[in-house]
Short mmCIF file of C-alpha atoms in Angstrom, two decimals:
data_model
loop_
_atom_site.label_atom_id
_atom_site.label_comp_id
_atom_site.label_asym_id
_atom_site.label_seq_id
_atom_site.Cartn_x
_atom_site.Cartn_y
_atom_site.Cartn_z
CA MET A 1 -160.25 66.76 45.57
CA ARG A 2 -159.11 63.21 45.99
CA ARG A 3 -156.83 63.07 44.14
CA THR A 4 -154.54 65.60 45.47
CA VAL A 5 -155.44 64.73 49.26
CA GLY A 6 -154.24 61.67 48.04
CA SER A 7 -151.08 62.71 46.92
CA TRP A 8 -150.37 65.52 49.89
CA GLY A 9 -150.48 61.81 51.76
CA ALA A 10 -148.24 60.14 49.81
CA LEU A 11 -145.57 63.63 50.17
CA LEU A 12 -146.20 63.04 53.50
CA ALA A 13 -145.63 59.88 54.23
CA ALA A 14 -142.25 60.34 51.89
CA GLY A 15 -141.75 62.96 54.35
CA ALA A 16 -141.43 61.17 57.16
CA ILE A 17 -139.81 58.33 55.15
CA TYR A 18 -137.03 60.65 55.40
CA ALA A 19 -137.42 61.57 58.46
CA VAL A 20 -137.12 57.55 59.74
CA THR A 21 -134.74 56.99 57.01
CA ALA A 22 -131.99 58.91 57.12
CA LEU A 23 -130.36 61.50 59.91
CA ALA A 24 -131.69 64.25 58.54
CA GLN A 25 -130.52 67.53 59.81
CA ALA A 26 -133.14 68.82 62.60
CA VAL A 27 -134.18 72.35 61.17
CA ASP A 28 -133.80 75.26 63.68
CA ALA A 29 -136.52 77.24 62.92
CA ALA A 30 -135.53 80.30 64.42
CA GLY A 31 -132.49 80.55 62.00
CA SER A 32 -135.07 79.71 58.75
CA SER A 33 -136.81 81.82 56.77
CA VAL A 34 -138.85 81.53 53.50
CA ASN A 35 -140.01 84.42 52.11
CA ALA A 36 -141.99 85.19 49.11
CA VAL A 37 -141.28 88.82 47.19
CA PHE A 38 -143.93 89.52 44.66
CA THR A 39 -143.63 92.73 42.47
CA GLN A 40 -147.02 95.47 42.69
CA MET A 41 -147.31 98.37 40.19
CA GLY A 42 -143.36 97.88 40.51
CA VAL A 43 -143.35 98.40 43.88
CA PRO A 44 -141.91 95.30 45.84
CA VAL A 45 -143.59 93.45 48.68
CA THR A 46 -141.60 90.67 50.93
CA ALA A 47 -144.11 88.46 53.00
CA LYS A 48 -142.75 85.82 54.80
CA PHE A 49 -144.39 82.53 55.51
CA LYS A 50 -144.59 82.47 59.23
CA ARG A 51 -145.03 78.45 59.61
CA PHE A 52 -142.72 75.76 57.68
CA ASP A 53 -141.66 72.60 57.95
CA ALA A 54 -138.47 70.98 56.23
CA GLU A 55 -136.03 68.38 56.59
CA VAL A 56 -132.78 68.34 55.26
CA ASN A 57 -130.68 65.29 54.93
CA PHE A 58 -126.61 66.31 53.90
CA ASP A 59 -123.59 65.15 54.19
CA PRO A 60 -120.16 67.35 53.67
CA ALA A 61 -118.94 64.86 52.41
CA ALA A 62 -121.10 63.65 49.85
CA PRO A 63 -123.63 66.32 49.12
CA ALA A 64 -124.23 65.01 45.56
CA GLY A 65 -126.74 62.25 47.72
CA ALA A 66 -128.25 65.49 49.98
CA LYS A 67 -132.05 65.31 49.79
CA ALA A 68 -134.74 68.12 51.22
CA TRP A 69 -137.90 69.17 51.35
CA PHE A 70 -139.65 71.93 52.40
CA GLU A 71 -143.42 72.13 53.28
CA VAL A 72 -145.02 75.93 54.24
CA ASP A 73 -148.09 76.48 55.54
CA VAL A 74 -150.29 78.72 52.85
CA ALA A 75 -152.22 79.79 55.67
CA SER A 76 -149.44 81.64 57.46
CA PHE A 77 -148.60 83.58 54.52
CA ASP A 78 -147.67 87.62 55.74
CA LEU A 79 -147.85 90.73 54.27
CA GLY A 80 -147.32 92.67 57.56
CA ASP A 81 -151.12 93.64 57.13
CA ALA A 82 -154.56 91.78 58.57
CA GLN A 83 -156.81 92.43 55.50
CA TYR A 84 -154.18 91.16 52.77
CA ASN A 85 -152.96 87.81 55.16
CA LYS A 86 -156.75 87.68 54.47
CA GLU A 87 -157.10 88.22 50.88
CA VAL A 88 -154.38 85.45 49.97
CA LEU A 89 -155.69 82.90 52.04
CA LYS A 90 -159.07 83.39 48.91
CA PRO A 91 -160.05 81.37 45.64
CA GLU A 92 -157.98 83.24 43.67
CA TRP A 93 -154.70 82.85 45.61
CA PHE A 94 -153.31 80.22 47.40
CA ASN A 95 -157.02 78.71 48.22
CA ALA A 96 -155.72 77.88 51.65
CA ALA A 97 -158.56 75.90 52.90
CA ALA A 98 -158.60 73.38 49.32
CA TYR A 99 -154.24 73.53 49.14
CA PRO A 100 -153.38 74.18 53.22
CA LYS A 101 -148.96 73.68 52.29
CA ALA A 102 -147.11 74.32 49.51
CA SER A 103 -143.90 72.08 49.18
CA PHE A 104 -140.59 71.32 47.43
CA THR A 105 -139.30 68.10 47.86
CA SER A 106 -135.93 67.57 46.11
CA SER A 107 -135.36 65.07 43.18
CA ALA A 108 -131.46 65.23 42.56
CA ILE A 109 -128.45 67.42 44.00
CA GLU A 110 -125.62 68.20 41.89
CA ALA A 111 -122.86 69.82 43.79
CA PRO A 112 -121.32 72.09 40.75
CA ALA A 113 -118.04 73.74 43.71
CA PRO A 114 -117.48 73.66 47.72
CA GLY A 115 -120.43 75.50 49.35
CA LYS A 116 -122.85 75.62 45.73
CA LEU A 117 -125.39 73.01 45.26
CA VAL A 118 -128.14 72.78 42.94
CA VAL A 119 -131.71 71.35 43.86
CA ALA A 120 -133.42 70.38 41.21
CA GLY A 121 -136.73 68.69 42.05
CA THR A 122 -140.07 69.19 42.43
CA LEU A 123 -142.41 72.46 43.86
CA THR A 124 -146.12 72.26 44.47
CA ILE A 125 -148.06 75.23 44.90
CA LYS A 126 -152.22 75.07 45.15
CA GLY A 127 -151.93 71.36 43.67
CA LYS A 128 -149.80 72.27 41.23
CA SER A 129 -146.03 70.86 40.60
CA GLN A 130 -143.23 72.37 38.45
CA ALA A 131 -140.22 70.75 37.90
CA VAL A 132 -137.61 73.47 39.36
CA LYS A 133 -133.71 73.60 39.54
CA VAL A 134 -132.62 76.17 42.38
CA PRO A 135 -128.87 77.30 42.90
CA VAL A 136 -127.85 77.14 46.77
CA ASN A 137 -125.38 78.02 48.08
CA TYR A 138 -124.02 76.46 51.89
CA ARG A 139 -121.83 77.55 54.60
CA ASP A 140 -121.11 76.30 58.31
CA GLU A 141 -121.89 79.60 60.54
CA GLY A 142 -121.94 79.50 64.71
CA GLY A 143 -122.22 75.38 64.99
CA ARG A 144 -125.33 75.53 62.34
CA ARG A 145 -125.38 74.88 58.17
CA VAL A 146 -127.04 77.62 56.49
CA PHE A 147 -129.37 77.05 53.25
CA GLU A 148 -129.85 79.90 51.08
CA GLY A 149 -131.42 80.16 47.75
CA GLU A 150 -133.97 81.68 45.64
CA LEU A 151 -136.06 80.81 42.93
CA PRO A 152 -137.98 83.18 40.74
CA ILE A 153 -141.26 81.35 39.74
CA GLN A 154 -144.06 82.53 38.24
CA ARG A 155 -146.93 83.24 39.91
CA LEU A 156 -149.82 82.43 36.88
CA TYR A 157 -148.16 79.01 36.64
CA PHE A 158 -149.35 78.29 39.81
CA ALA A 159 -152.74 79.64 39.03
CA ILE A 160 -151.99 82.22 42.29
CA GLY A 161 -154.05 85.28 41.44
CA GLU A 162 -156.81 84.48 39.41
CA GLY A 163 -159.94 86.48 37.75
CA GLU A 164 -159.24 90.53 37.90
CA TRP A 165 -155.68 89.20 39.71
CA LYS A 166 -154.18 87.35 36.73
CA ASP A 167 -153.26 91.50 35.38
CA THR A 168 -149.62 91.20 35.54
CA ASP A 169 -149.65 95.26 35.44
CA MET A 170 -150.55 94.53 38.87
CA VAL A 171 -149.30 91.50 40.46
CA ALA A 172 -146.05 90.51 37.63
CA ASP A 173 -145.85 87.27 37.27
CA LYS A 174 -142.46 87.38 38.39
CA VAL A 175 -142.76 86.07 42.07
CA VAL A 176 -138.89 84.78 44.36
CA ILE A 177 -139.38 82.93 46.85
CA LYS A 178 -136.80 83.19 49.29
CA PHE A 179 -135.51 80.78 51.37
CA LYS A 180 -132.68 80.52 53.92
CA ILE A 181 -132.93 76.57 56.00
CA ALA A 182 -130.17 76.08 59.35
CA THR A 183 -129.50 72.91 60.39
CA ALA A 184 -127.30 71.47 63.42
CA ALA A 185 -124.27 71.36 61.16
CA GLY A 186 -123.83 67.81 61.93
CA MET B 1 -160.52 147.23 39.34
CA ASN B 2 -157.45 147.50 40.74
CA GLN B 3 -154.99 146.84 37.98
CA THR B 4 -151.94 148.11 39.68
CA ALA B 5 -152.08 146.40 43.07
CA PRO B 6 -149.66 144.21 43.73
CA ARG B 7 -149.47 140.58 42.24
CA TYR B 8 -148.06 137.38 43.28
CA THR B 9 -145.92 136.24 40.11
CA GLY B 10 -146.67 133.45 37.78
CA THR B 11 -145.62 131.15 38.92
CA ALA B 12 -146.42 131.35 42.52
CA ILE B 13 -149.89 130.87 41.08
CA ALA B 14 -149.16 128.38 38.57
CA LEU B 15 -147.51 125.85 41.47
CA HIS B 16 -150.97 127.66 43.97
CA TRP B 17 -153.25 126.77 41.89
CA LEU B 18 -151.49 122.98 40.79
CA LEU B 19 -150.74 122.29 44.65
CA ALA B 20 -154.65 122.86 45.45
CA ALA B 21 -155.67 121.01 42.37
CA LEU B 22 -153.39 117.64 43.54
CA VAL B 23 -154.03 118.16 47.36
CA ILE B 24 -157.94 118.34 46.53
CA THR B 25 -157.62 115.05 44.46
CA ALA B 26 -155.10 113.67 46.75
CA PHE B 27 -157.33 113.60 49.99
CA GLY B 28 -160.12 112.26 48.38
CA LEU B 29 -158.60 109.35 46.57
CA GLY B 30 -157.40 108.61 50.26
CA LEU B 31 -160.73 109.03 52.14
CA THR B 32 -162.27 107.14 49.31
CA MET B 33 -159.84 104.21 49.20
CA ILE B 34 -159.70 103.44 52.40
CA GLU B 35 -163.40 102.53 52.84
CA MET B 36 -163.17 100.72 49.63
CA PRO B 37 -163.51 96.53 51.76
CA GLY B 38 -161.12 94.33 51.03
CA ILE B 39 -158.65 94.53 49.07
CA THR B 40 -159.24 95.00 44.48
CA PRO B 41 -157.01 95.47 42.17
CA THR B 42 -158.79 99.34 42.27
CA LYS B 43 -158.02 99.84 45.62
CA LEU B 44 -154.30 99.33 45.21
CA LYS B 45 -154.42 101.34 41.89
CA MET B 46 -155.48 103.76 44.42
CA PHE B 47 -153.43 103.72 47.24
CA ASN B 48 -150.55 103.94 44.72
CA TYR B 49 -152.46 106.25 42.72
CA HIS B 50 -151.90 108.05 46.53
CA LYS B 51 -148.59 107.72 46.91
CA TRP B 52 -147.39 108.83 43.58
CA LEU B 53 -149.60 112.46 44.01
CA GLY B 54 -147.71 112.95 47.47
CA VAL B 55 -144.87 112.34 46.20
CA THR B 56 -145.44 114.89 43.54
CA ILE B 57 -147.25 116.94 46.02
CA PHE B 58 -143.57 116.95 48.11
CA GLY B 59 -141.54 117.53 44.81
CA LEU B 60 -144.20 120.80 43.87
CA ALA B 61 -143.81 121.48 47.99
CA VAL B 62 -140.13 121.63 47.42
CA LEU B 63 -140.17 124.39 44.38
CA ARG B 64 -142.85 126.54 46.09
CA LEU B 65 -141.09 127.26 49.13
CA LEU B 66 -137.48 128.21 47.09
CA TRP B 67 -140.29 130.31 45.21
CA ARG B 68 -141.55 131.78 47.66
CA LEU B 69 -138.55 132.79 50.05
CA PHE B 70 -136.95 134.63 46.79
CA HIS B 71 -140.14 136.04 46.09
CA PRO B 72 -142.34 137.39 48.85
CA ALA B 73 -146.23 138.04 49.33
CA PRO B 74 -147.46 140.68 48.28
CA PRO B 75 -148.14 143.15 51.32
CA PRO B 76 -151.89 142.38 52.98
CA PRO B 77 -153.89 145.62 52.16
CA PRO B 78 -153.47 148.24 54.76
CA SER B 79 -156.70 148.10 55.70
CA MET B 80 -156.64 145.26 57.11
CA PRO B 81 -156.04 145.10 60.58
CA LEU B 82 -152.82 143.70 62.37
CA TRP B 83 -154.19 140.48 64.20
CA GLN B 84 -156.14 139.11 60.35
CA ARG B 85 -152.22 139.95 59.27
CA ARG B 86 -150.72 137.80 61.96
CA VAL B 87 -153.98 134.59 62.01
CA ALA B 88 -152.90 135.20 57.75
CA SER B 89 -149.39 134.60 57.88
CA VAL B 90 -149.72 131.76 60.60
CA THR B 91 -152.44 129.75 57.98
CA HIS B 92 -149.99 130.01 55.03
CA TRP B 93 -147.09 128.99 56.52
CA LEU B 94 -148.80 126.22 58.58
CA LEU B 95 -150.33 125.16 55.09
CA TYR B 96 -147.06 125.05 53.40
CA ALA B 97 -145.59 123.00 56.39
CA LEU B 98 -148.44 120.63 55.67
CA ILE B 99 -147.40 120.16 52.04
CA PHE B 100 -144.37 118.88 53.66
CA ALA B 101 -145.51 117.29 56.86
CA ILE B 102 -148.26 115.58 55.09
CA PRO B 103 -146.51 113.34 52.15
CA LEU B 104 -143.55 112.70 54.50
CA SER B 105 -145.78 111.32 57.23
CA GLY B 106 -147.82 109.32 54.36
CA TYR B 107 -144.09 107.93 52.52
CA PHE B 108 -143.01 106.65 56.12
CA TYR B 109 -146.07 105.00 56.99
CA SER B 110 -146.06 102.80 53.37
CA LEU B 111 -142.50 102.04 54.22
CA ALA B 112 -143.34 100.75 57.83
CA ALA B 113 -145.90 99.18 56.53
CA GLY B 114 -143.39 97.09 54.64
CA PHE B 115 -144.80 99.30 50.64
CA PRO B 116 -141.74 100.76 48.89
CA VAL B 117 -142.86 103.45 47.06
CA VAL B 118 -142.37 103.22 43.42
CA TYR B 119 -142.92 107.16 41.95
CA LEU B 120 -145.26 105.66 38.57
CA GLY B 121 -144.10 102.38 38.82
CA LEU B 122 -140.81 102.89 37.22
CA VAL B 123 -138.58 105.20 40.20
CA PRO B 124 -138.21 103.55 43.34
CA LEU B 125 -137.97 106.01 46.06
CA PRO B 126 -135.41 105.38 48.74
CA VAL B 127 -136.51 102.80 51.49
CA LEU B 128 -135.69 104.58 54.24
CA ILE B 129 -136.82 102.29 57.46
CA GLU B 130 -138.17 99.04 57.98
CA PRO B 131 -141.54 97.79 58.37
CA ASP B 132 -141.74 98.45 62.08
CA ASP B 133 -145.71 97.86 62.88
CA GLN B 134 -145.58 100.17 66.08
CA LEU B 135 -144.09 102.94 63.73
CA LYS B 136 -146.56 102.05 61.29
CA GLU B 137 -149.84 102.12 63.38
CA VAL B 138 -148.37 106.22 64.77
CA LEU B 139 -148.10 107.30 61.38
CA LYS B 140 -151.37 106.35 59.98
CA GLN B 141 -152.62 108.34 63.45
CA THR B 142 -150.57 111.23 62.32
CA HIS B 143 -151.10 111.01 58.39
CA PHE B 144 -154.81 111.59 59.50
CA VAL B 145 -154.23 113.93 62.09
CA LEU B 146 -152.28 116.43 59.89
CA ASN B 147 -154.62 115.99 57.18
CA THR B 148 -157.29 116.55 59.52
CA THR B 149 -155.70 119.84 60.30
CA LEU B 150 -155.27 120.47 56.78
CA CYS B 151 -158.50 120.56 55.66
CA THR B 152 -159.92 122.80 58.69
CA LEU B 153 -157.13 125.42 57.57
CA VAL B 154 -157.68 124.93 54.33
CA ILE B 155 -161.81 126.29 55.18
CA ILE B 156 -160.36 128.65 57.52
CA HIS B 157 -158.07 129.57 54.10
CA VAL B 158 -160.90 129.95 51.67
CA GLY B 159 -163.11 130.87 53.92
CA ALA B 160 -161.12 133.90 54.31
CA ALA B 161 -160.12 134.55 50.75
CA LEU B 162 -164.10 134.47 50.18
CA LYS B 163 -164.89 137.23 53.27
CA HIS B 164 -161.91 139.58 51.26
CA HIS B 165 -163.09 139.39 48.51
CA PHE B 166 -167.14 139.41 48.87
CA ILE B 167 -167.51 141.51 52.15
CA ASN B 168 -163.83 143.56 52.60
CA ARG B 169 -164.14 143.46 48.42
CA ASP B 170 -160.18 143.54 48.51
CA ASP B 171 -157.75 142.15 46.23
CA VAL B 172 -156.81 139.47 48.37
CA LEU B 173 -158.06 137.15 46.20
CA LYS B 174 -158.00 138.48 42.62
CA ARG B 175 -154.18 138.91 43.43
CA MET B 176 -153.22 135.00 43.42
CA LEU B 177 -156.50 134.66 40.34
CA PRO B 178 -154.57 134.13 36.84
CA ARG B 179 -154.70 137.42 34.77
CA PHE B 180 -157.72 136.49 32.81
CA LYS B 181 -160.27 136.10 35.44
CA SER B 182 -158.86 139.44 36.89
CA ARG B 183 -159.83 141.57 33.50
CA ASN B 184 -163.71 140.64 35.01
#
């Protein structure tokens, strides 16, 4: 538990450093979204994280030098039904009491083509971290810069759904995180 | 007794009893699952089975209505008073309407709640509306009220069939029973 708190502290500090040292573009919360699509007995169900925080430091002239960080409040996960929303906070799912946040911190960004990035970084959910690479498209529209991408993950790696919920016939292992982050086009 | 009395066709009889069994199962499953506390794998399975049953009922209802349109029901016994014929006819057509309306209200309720229906976990069915909290509540109530109506009509329907069989001692029930029973 203590280690967890320590690592979260480090992460928050890292976030704070980005905010201070880099000219991070302000994230437009209304234009941004972080959703997760999971499959329950073949049925795709989309749920959204209603509260999240993101930092993006991006210069289109030097995209490879960009940095990104985002953090979601797992208690804000909304499946559109109060009973479901309560269920997913339990220890078998997010264990929101012990792990209130899930986060992503970029480590290296490639820019293979204009408008396209490949962002490598660390995804941390329920205290477990995984190195991931996610393709991201970006475009400027209406004075904003919009970054969009999809990251398929395996929920069981992060122990999302323990005990009887491990059954992947009930809830498939693959969950797709879909994100859209809008910032001021700076 | 009366071997020559007009009967429903074998297809109509099969569809009637198959639908009766599926409707009773879906109804019982629906009542059971909504009483289960919290969210458990068993409960989610029941929700899915309930939806698959609903889709099956809807499909069979389409077949049944088409069959009925081309194969009229045998006429009521001559002894049956006019008001009873009218009540029977209204009850039958309301039952037909409900085996369409109830699966549809459930289907749209599921869509409004953000859960598309995937038949048997294999065939994704069309997502015709977006999730909508207000509509979800309206459809939930609609599904419930239609089911209460169905339950009432089924009681009248079964009661009337038994009355015909045991009190009037006519062929109204027998003509909807499979052959092997009518020979008793």
